[in-house]
Coordinates of C-alpha atoms and ligand atoms in Angstrom, one line a residue:
X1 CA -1.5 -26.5 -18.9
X2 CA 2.1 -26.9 -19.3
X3 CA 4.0 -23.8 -19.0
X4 CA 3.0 -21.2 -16.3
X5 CA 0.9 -18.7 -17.9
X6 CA 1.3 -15.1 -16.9
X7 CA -2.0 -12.9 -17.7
X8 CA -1.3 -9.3 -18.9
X9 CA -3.3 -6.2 -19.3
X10 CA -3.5 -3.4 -20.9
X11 CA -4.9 -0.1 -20.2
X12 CA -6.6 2.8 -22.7
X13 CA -3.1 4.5 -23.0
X14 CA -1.5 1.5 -23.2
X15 CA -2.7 0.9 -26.6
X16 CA -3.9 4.3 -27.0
X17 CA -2.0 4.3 -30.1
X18 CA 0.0 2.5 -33.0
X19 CA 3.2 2.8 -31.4
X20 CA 1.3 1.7 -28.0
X21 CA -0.1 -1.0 -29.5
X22 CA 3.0 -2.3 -30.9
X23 CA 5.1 -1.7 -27.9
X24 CA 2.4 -3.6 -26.1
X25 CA 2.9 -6.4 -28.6
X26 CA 6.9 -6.5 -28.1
X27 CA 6.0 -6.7 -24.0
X28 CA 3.7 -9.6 -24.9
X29 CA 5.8 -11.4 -27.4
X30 CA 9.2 -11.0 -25.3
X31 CA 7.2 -12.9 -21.9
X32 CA 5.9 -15.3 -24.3
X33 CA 9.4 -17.0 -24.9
X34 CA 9.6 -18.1 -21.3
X35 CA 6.0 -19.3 -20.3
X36 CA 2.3 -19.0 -21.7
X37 CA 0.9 -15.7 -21.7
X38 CA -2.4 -14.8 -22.2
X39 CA -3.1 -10.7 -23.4
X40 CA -6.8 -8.4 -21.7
X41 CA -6.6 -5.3 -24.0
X42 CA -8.8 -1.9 -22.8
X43 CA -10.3 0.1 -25.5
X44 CA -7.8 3.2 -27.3
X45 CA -8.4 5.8 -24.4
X46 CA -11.0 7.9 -25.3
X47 CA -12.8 5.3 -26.5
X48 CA -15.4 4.1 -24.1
X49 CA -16.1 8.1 -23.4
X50 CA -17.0 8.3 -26.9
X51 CA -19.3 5.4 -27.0
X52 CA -21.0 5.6 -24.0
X53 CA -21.9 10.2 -25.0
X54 CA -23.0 8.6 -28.6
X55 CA -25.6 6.5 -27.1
X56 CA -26.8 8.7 -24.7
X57 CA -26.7 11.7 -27.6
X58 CA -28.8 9.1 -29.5
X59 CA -31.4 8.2 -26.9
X60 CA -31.8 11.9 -26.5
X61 CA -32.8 12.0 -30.0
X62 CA -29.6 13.3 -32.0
X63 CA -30.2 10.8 -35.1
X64 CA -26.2 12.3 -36.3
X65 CA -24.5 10.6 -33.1
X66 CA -24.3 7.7 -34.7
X67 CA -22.7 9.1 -37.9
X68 CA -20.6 11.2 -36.1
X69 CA -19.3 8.3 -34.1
X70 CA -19.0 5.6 -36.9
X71 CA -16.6 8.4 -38.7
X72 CA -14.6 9.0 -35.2
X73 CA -13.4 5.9 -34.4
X74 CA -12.9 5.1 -38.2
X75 CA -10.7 7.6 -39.0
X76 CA -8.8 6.3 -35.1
X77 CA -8.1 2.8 -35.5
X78 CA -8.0 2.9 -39.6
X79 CA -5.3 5.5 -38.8
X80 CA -3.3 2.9 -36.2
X81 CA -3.9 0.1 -38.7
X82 CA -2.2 1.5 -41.6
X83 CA 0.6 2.1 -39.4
X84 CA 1.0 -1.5 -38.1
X85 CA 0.0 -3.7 -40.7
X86 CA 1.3 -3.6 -44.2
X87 CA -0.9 -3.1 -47.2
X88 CA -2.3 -6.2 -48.8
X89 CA -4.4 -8.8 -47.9
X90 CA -4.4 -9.1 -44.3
X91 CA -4.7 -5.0 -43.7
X92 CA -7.4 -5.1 -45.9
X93 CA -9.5 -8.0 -43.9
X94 CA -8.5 -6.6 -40.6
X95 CA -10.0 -3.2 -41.6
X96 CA -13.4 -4.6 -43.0
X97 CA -13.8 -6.8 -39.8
X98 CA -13.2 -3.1 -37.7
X99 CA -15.2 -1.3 -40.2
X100 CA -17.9 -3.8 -40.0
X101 CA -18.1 -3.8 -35.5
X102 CA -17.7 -0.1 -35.8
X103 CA -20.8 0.5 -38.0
X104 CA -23.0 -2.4 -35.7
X105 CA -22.3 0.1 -33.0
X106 CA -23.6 3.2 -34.5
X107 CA -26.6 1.0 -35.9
X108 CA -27.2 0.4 -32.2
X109 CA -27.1 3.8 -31.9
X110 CA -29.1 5.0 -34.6
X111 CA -31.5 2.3 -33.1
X112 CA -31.7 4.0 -29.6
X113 CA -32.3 7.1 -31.7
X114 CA -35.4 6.0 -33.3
X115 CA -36.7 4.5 -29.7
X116 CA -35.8 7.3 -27.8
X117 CA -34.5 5.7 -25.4
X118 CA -30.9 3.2 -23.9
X119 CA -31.6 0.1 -22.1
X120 CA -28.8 -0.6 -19.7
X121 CA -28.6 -3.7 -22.0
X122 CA -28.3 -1.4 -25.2
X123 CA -25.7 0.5 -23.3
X124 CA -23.5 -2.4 -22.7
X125 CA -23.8 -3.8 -26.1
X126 CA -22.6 -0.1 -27.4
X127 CA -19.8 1.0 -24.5
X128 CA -18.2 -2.7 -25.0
X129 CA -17.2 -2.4 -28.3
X130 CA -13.7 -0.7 -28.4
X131 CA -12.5 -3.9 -26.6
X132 CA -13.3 -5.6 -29.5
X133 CA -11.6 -3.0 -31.9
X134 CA -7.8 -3.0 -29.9
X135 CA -8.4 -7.1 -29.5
X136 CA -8.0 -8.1 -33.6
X137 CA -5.7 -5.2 -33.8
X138 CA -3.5 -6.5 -31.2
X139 CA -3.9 -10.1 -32.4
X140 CA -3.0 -8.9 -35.8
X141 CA 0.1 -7.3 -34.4
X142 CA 1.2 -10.1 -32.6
X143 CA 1.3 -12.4 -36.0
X144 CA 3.2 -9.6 -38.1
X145 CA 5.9 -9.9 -35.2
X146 CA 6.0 -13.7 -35.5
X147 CA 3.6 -14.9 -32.6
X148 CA 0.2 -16.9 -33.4
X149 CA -2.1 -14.2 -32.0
X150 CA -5.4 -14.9 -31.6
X151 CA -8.9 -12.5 -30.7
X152 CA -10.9 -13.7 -28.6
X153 CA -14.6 -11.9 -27.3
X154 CA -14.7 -12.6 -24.0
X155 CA -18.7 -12.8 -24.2
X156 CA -17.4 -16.3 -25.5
X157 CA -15.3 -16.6 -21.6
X158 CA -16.6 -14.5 -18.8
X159 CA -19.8 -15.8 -17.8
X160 CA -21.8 -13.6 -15.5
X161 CA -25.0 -12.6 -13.7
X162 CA -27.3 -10.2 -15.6
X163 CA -26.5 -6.7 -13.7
X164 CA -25.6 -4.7 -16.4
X165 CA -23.1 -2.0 -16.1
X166 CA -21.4 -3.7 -13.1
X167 CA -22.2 -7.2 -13.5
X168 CA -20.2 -10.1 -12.1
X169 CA -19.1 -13.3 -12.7
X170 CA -19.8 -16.5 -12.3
X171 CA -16.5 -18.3 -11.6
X172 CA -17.2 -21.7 -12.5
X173 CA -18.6 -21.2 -15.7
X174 CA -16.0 -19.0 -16.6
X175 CA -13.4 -21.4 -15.8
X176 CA -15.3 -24.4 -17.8
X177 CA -15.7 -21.8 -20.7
X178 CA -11.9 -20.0 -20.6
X179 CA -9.9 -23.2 -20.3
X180 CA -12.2 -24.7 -22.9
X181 CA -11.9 -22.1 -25.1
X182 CA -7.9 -20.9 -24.8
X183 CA -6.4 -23.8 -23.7
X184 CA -5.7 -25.6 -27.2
X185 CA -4.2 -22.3 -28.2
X186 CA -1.7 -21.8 -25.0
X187 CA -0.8 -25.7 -25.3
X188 CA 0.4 -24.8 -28.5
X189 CA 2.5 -21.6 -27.8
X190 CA -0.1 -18.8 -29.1
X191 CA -1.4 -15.7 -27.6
X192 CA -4.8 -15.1 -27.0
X193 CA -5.6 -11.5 -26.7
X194 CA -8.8 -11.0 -24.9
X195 CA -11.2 -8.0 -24.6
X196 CA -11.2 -6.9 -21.4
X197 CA -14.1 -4.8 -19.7
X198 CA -17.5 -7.4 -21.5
X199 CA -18.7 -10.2 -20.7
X200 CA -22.1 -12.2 -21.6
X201 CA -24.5 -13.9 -19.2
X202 CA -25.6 -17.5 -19.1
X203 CA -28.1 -16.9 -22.1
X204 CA -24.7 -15.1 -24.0
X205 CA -26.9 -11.8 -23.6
X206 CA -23.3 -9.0 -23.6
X207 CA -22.8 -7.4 -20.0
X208 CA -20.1 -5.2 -18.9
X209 CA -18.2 -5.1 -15.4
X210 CA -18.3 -1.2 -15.0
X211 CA -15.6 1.4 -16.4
X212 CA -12.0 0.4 -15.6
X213 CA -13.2 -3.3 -15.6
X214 CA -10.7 -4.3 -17.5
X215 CA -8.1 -4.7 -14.8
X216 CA -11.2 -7.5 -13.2
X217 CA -11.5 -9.3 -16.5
X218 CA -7.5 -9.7 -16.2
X219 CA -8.1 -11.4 -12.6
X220 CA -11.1 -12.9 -13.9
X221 CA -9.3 -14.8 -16.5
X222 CA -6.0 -15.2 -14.6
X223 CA -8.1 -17.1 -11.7
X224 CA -9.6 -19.1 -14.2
X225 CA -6.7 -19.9 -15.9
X226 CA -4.8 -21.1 -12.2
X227 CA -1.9 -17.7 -14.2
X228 CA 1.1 -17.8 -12.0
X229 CA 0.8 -14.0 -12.1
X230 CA -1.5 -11.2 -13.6
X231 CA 0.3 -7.8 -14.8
X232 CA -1.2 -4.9 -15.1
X233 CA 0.3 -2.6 -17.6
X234 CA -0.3 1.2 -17.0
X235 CA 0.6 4.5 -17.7
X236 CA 1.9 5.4 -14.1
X237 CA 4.6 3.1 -12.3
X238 CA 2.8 1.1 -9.8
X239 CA 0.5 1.9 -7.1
X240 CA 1.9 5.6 -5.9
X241 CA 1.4 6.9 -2.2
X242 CA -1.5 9.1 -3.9
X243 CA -2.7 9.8 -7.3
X244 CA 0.5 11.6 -8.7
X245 CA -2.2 13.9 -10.9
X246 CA -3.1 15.0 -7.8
X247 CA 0.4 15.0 -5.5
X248 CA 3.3 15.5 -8.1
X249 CA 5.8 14.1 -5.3
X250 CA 3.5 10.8 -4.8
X251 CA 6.1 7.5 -4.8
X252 CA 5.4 4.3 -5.8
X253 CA 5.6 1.4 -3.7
X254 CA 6.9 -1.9 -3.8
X255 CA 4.3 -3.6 -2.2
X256 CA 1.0 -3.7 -1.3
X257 CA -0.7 -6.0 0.3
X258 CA -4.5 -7.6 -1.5
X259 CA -6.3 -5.8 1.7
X260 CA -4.5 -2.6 1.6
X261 CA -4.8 -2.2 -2.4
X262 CA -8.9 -3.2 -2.2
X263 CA -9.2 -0.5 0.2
X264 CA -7.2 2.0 -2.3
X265 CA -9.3 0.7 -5.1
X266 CA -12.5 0.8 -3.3
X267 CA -12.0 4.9 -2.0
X268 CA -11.3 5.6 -5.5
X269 CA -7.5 5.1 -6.9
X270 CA -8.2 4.3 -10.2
X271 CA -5.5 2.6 -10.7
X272 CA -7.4 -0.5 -9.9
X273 CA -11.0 -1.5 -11.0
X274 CA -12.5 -2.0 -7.0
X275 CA -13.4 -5.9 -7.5
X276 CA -9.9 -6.3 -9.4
X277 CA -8.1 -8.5 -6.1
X278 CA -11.6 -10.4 -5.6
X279 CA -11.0 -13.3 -8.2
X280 CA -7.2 -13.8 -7.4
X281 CA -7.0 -13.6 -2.9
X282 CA -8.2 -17.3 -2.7
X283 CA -5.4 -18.7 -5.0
X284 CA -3.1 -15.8 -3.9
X285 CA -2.3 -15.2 -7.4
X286 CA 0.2 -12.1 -7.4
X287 CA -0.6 -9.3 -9.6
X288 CA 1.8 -7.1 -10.7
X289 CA 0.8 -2.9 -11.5
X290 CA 3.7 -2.0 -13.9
X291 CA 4.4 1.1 -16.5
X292 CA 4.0 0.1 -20.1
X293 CA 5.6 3.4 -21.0
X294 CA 8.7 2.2 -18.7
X295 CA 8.6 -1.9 -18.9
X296 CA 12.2 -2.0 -17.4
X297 CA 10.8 -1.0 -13.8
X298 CA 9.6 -3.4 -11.9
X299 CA 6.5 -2.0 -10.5
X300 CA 4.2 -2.6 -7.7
X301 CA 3.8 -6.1 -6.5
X302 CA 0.2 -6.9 -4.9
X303 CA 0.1 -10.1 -2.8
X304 CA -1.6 -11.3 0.9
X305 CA 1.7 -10.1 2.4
X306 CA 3.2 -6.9 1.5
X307 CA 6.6 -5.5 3.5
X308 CA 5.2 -2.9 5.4
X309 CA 6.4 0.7 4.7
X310 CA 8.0 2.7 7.7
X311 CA 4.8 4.5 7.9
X312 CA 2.2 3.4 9.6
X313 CA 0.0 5.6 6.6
X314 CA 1.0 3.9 3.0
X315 CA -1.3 5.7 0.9
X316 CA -3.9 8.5 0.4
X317 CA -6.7 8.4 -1.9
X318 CA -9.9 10.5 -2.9
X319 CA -13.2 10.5 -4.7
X320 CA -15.3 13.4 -5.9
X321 CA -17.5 10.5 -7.6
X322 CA -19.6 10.0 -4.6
X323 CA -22.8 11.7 -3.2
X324 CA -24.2 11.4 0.7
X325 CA -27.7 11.0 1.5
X326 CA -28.9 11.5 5.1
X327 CA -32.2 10.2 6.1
X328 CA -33.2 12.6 8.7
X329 CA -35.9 15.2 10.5
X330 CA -38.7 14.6 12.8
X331 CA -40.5 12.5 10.7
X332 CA -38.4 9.9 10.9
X333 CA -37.7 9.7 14.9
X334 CA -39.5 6.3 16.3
X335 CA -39.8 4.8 12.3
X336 CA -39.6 1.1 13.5
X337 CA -36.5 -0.7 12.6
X338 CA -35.5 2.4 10.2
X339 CA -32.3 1.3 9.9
X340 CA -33.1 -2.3 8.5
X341 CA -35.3 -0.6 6.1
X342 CA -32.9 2.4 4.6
X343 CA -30.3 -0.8 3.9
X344 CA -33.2 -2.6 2.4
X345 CA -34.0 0.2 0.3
X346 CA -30.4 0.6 -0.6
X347 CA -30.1 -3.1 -1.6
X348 CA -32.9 -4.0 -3.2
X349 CA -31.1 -1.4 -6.1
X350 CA -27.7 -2.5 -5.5
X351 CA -26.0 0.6 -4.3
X352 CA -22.4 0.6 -3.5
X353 CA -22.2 2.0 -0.1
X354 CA -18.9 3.5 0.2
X355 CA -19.2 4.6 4.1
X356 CA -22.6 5.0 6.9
X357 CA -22.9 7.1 9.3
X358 CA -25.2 7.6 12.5
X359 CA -26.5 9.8 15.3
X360 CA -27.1 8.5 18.2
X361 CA -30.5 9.6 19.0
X362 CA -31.2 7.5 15.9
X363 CA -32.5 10.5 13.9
X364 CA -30.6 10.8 11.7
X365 CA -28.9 7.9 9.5
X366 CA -26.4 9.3 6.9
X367 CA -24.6 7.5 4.2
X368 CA -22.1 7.9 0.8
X369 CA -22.7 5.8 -2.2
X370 CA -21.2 6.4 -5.6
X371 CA -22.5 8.9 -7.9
X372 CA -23.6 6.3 -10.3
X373 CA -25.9 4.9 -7.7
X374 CA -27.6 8.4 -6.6
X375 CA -30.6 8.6 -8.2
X376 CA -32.1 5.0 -7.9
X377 CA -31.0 4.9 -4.4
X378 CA -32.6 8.1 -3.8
X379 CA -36.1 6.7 -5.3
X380 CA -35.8 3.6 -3.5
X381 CA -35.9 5.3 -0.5
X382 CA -38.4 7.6 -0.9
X383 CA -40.4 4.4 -1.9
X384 CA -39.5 2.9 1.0
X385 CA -40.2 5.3 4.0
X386 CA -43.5 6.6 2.0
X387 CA -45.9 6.2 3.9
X388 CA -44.0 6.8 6.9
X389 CA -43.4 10.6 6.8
X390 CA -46.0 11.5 4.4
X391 CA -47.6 13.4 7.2
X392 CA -44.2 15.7 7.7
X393 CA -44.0 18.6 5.8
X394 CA -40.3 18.6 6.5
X395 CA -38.0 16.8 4.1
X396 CA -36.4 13.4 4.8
X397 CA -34.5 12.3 2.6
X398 CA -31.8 14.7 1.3
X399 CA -28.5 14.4 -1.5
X400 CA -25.3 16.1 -1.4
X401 CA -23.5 15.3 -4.4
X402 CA -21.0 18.9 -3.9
X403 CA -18.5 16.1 -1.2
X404 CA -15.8 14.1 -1.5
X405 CA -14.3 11.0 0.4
X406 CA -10.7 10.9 1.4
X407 CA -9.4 7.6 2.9
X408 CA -5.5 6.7 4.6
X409 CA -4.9 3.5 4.2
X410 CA -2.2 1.0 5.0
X411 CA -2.4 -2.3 7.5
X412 CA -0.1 -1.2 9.7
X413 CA -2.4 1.6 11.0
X414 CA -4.3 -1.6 13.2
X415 CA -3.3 -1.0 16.4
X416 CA -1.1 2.1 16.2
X417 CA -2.5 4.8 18.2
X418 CA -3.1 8.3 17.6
X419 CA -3.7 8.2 13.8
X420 CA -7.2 9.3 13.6
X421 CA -5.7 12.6 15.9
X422 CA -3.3 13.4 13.6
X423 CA -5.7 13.0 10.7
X424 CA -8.0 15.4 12.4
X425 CA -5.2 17.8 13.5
X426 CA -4.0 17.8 10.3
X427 CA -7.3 19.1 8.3
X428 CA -7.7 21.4 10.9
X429 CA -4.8 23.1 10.0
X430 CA -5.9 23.2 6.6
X431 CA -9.3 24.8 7.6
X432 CA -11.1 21.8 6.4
X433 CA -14.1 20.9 7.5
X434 CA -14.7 17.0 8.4
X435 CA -18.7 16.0 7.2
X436 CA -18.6 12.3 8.6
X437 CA -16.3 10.0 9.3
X438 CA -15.6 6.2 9.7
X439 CA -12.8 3.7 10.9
X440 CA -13.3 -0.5 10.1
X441 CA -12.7 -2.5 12.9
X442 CA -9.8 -4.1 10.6
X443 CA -8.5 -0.6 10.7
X444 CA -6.5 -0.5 7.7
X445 CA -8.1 2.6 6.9
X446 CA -9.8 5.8 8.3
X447 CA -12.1 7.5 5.5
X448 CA -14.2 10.9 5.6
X449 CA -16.1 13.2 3.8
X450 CA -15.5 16.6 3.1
X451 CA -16.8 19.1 0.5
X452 CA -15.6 18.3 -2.7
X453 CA -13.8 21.8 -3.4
X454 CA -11.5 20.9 -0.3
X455 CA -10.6 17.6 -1.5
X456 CA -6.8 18.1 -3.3
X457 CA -6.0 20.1 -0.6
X458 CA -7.2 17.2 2.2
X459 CA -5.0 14.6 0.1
X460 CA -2.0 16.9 -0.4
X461 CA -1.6 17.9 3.2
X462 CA -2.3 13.7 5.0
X463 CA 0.2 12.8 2.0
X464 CA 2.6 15.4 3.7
X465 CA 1.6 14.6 7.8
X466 CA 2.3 11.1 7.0
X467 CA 5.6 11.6 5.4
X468 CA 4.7 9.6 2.3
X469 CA 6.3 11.4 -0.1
X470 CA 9.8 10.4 1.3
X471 CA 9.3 6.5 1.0
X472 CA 12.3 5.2 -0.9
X473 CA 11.6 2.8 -3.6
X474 CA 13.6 -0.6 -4.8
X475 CA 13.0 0.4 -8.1
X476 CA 15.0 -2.7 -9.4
X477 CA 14.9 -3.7 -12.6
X478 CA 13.1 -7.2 -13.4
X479 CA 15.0 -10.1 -14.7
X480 CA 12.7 -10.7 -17.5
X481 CA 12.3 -6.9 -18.0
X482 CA 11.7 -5.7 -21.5
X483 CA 13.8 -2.6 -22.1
X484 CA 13.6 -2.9 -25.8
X485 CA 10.7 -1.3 -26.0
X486 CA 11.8 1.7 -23.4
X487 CA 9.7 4.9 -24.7
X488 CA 10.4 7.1 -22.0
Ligands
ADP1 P1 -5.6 2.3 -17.5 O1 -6.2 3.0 -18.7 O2 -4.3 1.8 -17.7 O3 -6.6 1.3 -16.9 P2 -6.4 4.2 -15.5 O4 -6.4 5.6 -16.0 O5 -7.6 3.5 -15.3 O6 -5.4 3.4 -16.4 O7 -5.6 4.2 -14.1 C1 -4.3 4.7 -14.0 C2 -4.4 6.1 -13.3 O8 -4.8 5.9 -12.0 C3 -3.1 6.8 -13.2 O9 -2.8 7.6 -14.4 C4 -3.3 7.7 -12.0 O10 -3.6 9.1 -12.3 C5 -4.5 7.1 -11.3 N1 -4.3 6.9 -9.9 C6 -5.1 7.2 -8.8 N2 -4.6 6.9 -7.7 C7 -3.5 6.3 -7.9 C8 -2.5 5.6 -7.0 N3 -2.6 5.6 -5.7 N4 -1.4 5.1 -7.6 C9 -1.3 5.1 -9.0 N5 -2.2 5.7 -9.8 C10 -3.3 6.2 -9.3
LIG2 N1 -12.6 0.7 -21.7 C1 -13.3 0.5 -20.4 C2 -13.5 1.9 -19.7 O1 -12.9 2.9 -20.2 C3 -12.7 -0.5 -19.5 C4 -11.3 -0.2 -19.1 O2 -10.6 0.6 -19.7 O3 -10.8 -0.8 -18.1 O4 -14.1 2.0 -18.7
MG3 MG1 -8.3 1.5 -15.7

């Protein structure tokens, strides 16, 4: 392709919305006069939520959730058409192509009602469609302002395995289908705006790639696509030292490096979808986080090498949305190879193990997956070790969903001693107790469990040891920044 294409995306509050939709239009349109630029659009916030509780209302047997939800979103996006598109012709066709996705949604419900029951498929097919609402809106805005903007489904781009709810793709495919399917229109100076969180497997049956997945299908596309960059428009200004919700005097930072902002991702900052750096490390594709509130700052820049911070700690982040299971008791002491077979268990339903755990007289094997993953992994298990312990009357396999995992991360913790002290002395201060903990051998970051109620506090106080909130940042203004559309 010609021109270098930058790839941009744009959260729930970034189109949340008619004035965020439009403003994300202007950011769009402005980039487009220097290069190609391809537009991922989230659903409005609030969106997904309401989906995903009408289905589940449904399969419970609440036959209304469907109505309710058809006149919900409605009354939303019929509200931010009227505001961006005029009256006539091409309101009225925009509006009966929304009307029209919107009502094949609550029929999905309705039909999950009748069954009593939601199929992870179903699910997908339901949650996915308020990325298909913002695309035509946003498409539509982008022609009133002059630009050839076309929607595109990317269940027509992403091609992926069949692991619904947090499936993944399959990167040639993708590329054949993406550059097959968008490059005519970049070639000839349009936007394509593309939904961002679905996707479709080989036989074109809809997946999705987990909440917050839009942030992947922008890496996704931008590695197909050989983009020069991939932005990430937000509604905070980069990638902060913390969650600012959480430490008011949080700062962003300039850089981070692809390791350093997996590991964020990965404990929890939900800034980024976890699998967001996967797609772009090999090409080292940069990817910008930036403030679509604030387009004139230039945000956080995420690359192989980031300048390092002078602090060895760049950032703290948190969970709540995890739970530990510990295998444990007398049953299980001299359970051949039990650690082989807990993992087994584990993998054979694809739980995300956040961080393991073990005693060393091998009796006890502890480990934190996310909350998503509990119940299945929990079964699994139980499955697994059967007929080992049936004998014991003691129990073996035990949940603690009441923790949370806190993780300090930054690469230039490798090889700097005494950080795991002052992480310890610090929450002992605090009065907090540590559950487990766990260091990588790359040792870009130390994570640990605590109870969930002493979680802020755990955060607050590392973020204060480590001096992060006194960071200075560039804060320079882009050269291709847009401050036209400036809505502080
Ligand atoms: P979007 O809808 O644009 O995808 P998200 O809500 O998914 O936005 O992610 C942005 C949010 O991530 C911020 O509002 C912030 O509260 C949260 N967050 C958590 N940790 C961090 C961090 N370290 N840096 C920046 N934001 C963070
Ligand atoms: N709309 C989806 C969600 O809320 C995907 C995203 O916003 O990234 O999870
Ligand atoms: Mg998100």
């Amino acid at each position: 392709m010609s021109r270098p294409i930058q790839v941009m995306k744009f959260g729930g509050t970034s189109v949340g919305d008619a004035a965020r939709i439009r403003s994300a239009a202007t950011i769009a349109a402005e980039a487009s006069k220097q290069r190609s630029v391809v537009v991922v659009v989230s659903a409005m916030s609030g969106v997904t939520n309401t989906l995903i509780a009408a289905a589940g209302k449904s399969a419970a047997g609440d036959e209304a959730a469907g109505e309710a939800l058809t006149s919900l979103l409605k009354t939303k996006h019929q509200e931010a058409i009227a505001a961006l598109i005029p009256e006539g012709e091409r309101q009225r066709e925009l509006l009966a192509e929304i009307e029209a996705l919107i009502d094949r949604a609550a029929n999905y419900c309705r039909g999950c009602a009748l069954l009593g029951e939601l199929s992870p498929r179903a699910l997908d097919v339901i949650a996915g469609s308020g990325e298909r609402l913002t695309a035509r809106i946003a498409a539509a805005v982008l022609r009133e302002i002059g630009c050839r903007g076309v929607a595109f489904d990317a269940t027509d781009l992403i091609v992926t395995d069949e692991v619904h709810g947090g499936a993944r793709p399959l990167a040639a495919l993708t590329r054949e289908k993406t550059r097959a399917a968008l490059g005519p229109l970049l070639e000839a100076g349009g936007i394509p705006v593309v939904t961002g969180y679905i996707a479709a497997t080989v036989k074109g049956v809809p997946t999705t790639l987990g909440r917050g997945g839009s942030d992947f299908s922008a890496t996704i596309l931008g590695a197909a696509l050989d983009a020069q960059e991939v932005i990430i428009w937000t509604d905070v200004n980069g990638v902060l030292t913390a969650d600012p919700r959480m430490v008011p005097d949080a700062v962003t930072l300039d850089e981070v490096s692809y390791s350093e902002a997996g590991e964020l991702a990965f404990f929890g900052a939900k800034v980024l979808h976890p699998m967001t750096l996967r797609p772009v490390i090999e090409r080292g594709i940069p990817v910008w986080i930036r403030n679509s509130f604030e387009p004139h700052r230039v945000g956080t820049k995420i690359t192989q090498t980031a300048r390092p911070t002078p602090h060895c700690v760049k950032a703290v982040t948190a969970t709540r949305d995890v739970a530990l299971i510990a295998v444990a008791g007398p049953g299980i002491i001299g359970v051949p190879d039990i650690a082989a077979r807990i993992f087994a268990a584990t993998a054979s339903v694809r739980a995300n193990i956040v961080m393991i755990s073990q005693s060393s007289s091998q009796d006890s094997i502890c480990f934190v997956v996310q909350s998503a993953d509990t119940i299945r992994t929990e079964k699994a298990l139980r499955d697994a070790l059967h007929e080992d312990v049936r004998h014991h009357e003691l129990e073996h396999v035990t949940v603690n969903r009441n923790v949370a995992v806190v993780a300090a991360v930054g690469e230039n913790m490798a090889g700097t001693p005494g950080i795991a002290g002052r992480v310890f002395s610090t929450l002992g201060n605090e009065g907090i107790n540590m559950i487990a903990i766990a260091q990588g051998s790359s040792e870009y970051n130390i994570s640990f469990l605590v109870e969930a109620s002493a979680m802020e506090r755990a955060v607050k106080a590392l973020h204060r040891t480590f001096g992060l909130g006194q960071v200075e940042s560039r804060e320079e203004v882009r050269a291709d920044a847009q401050v036209t559309t400036k809505t502080v």
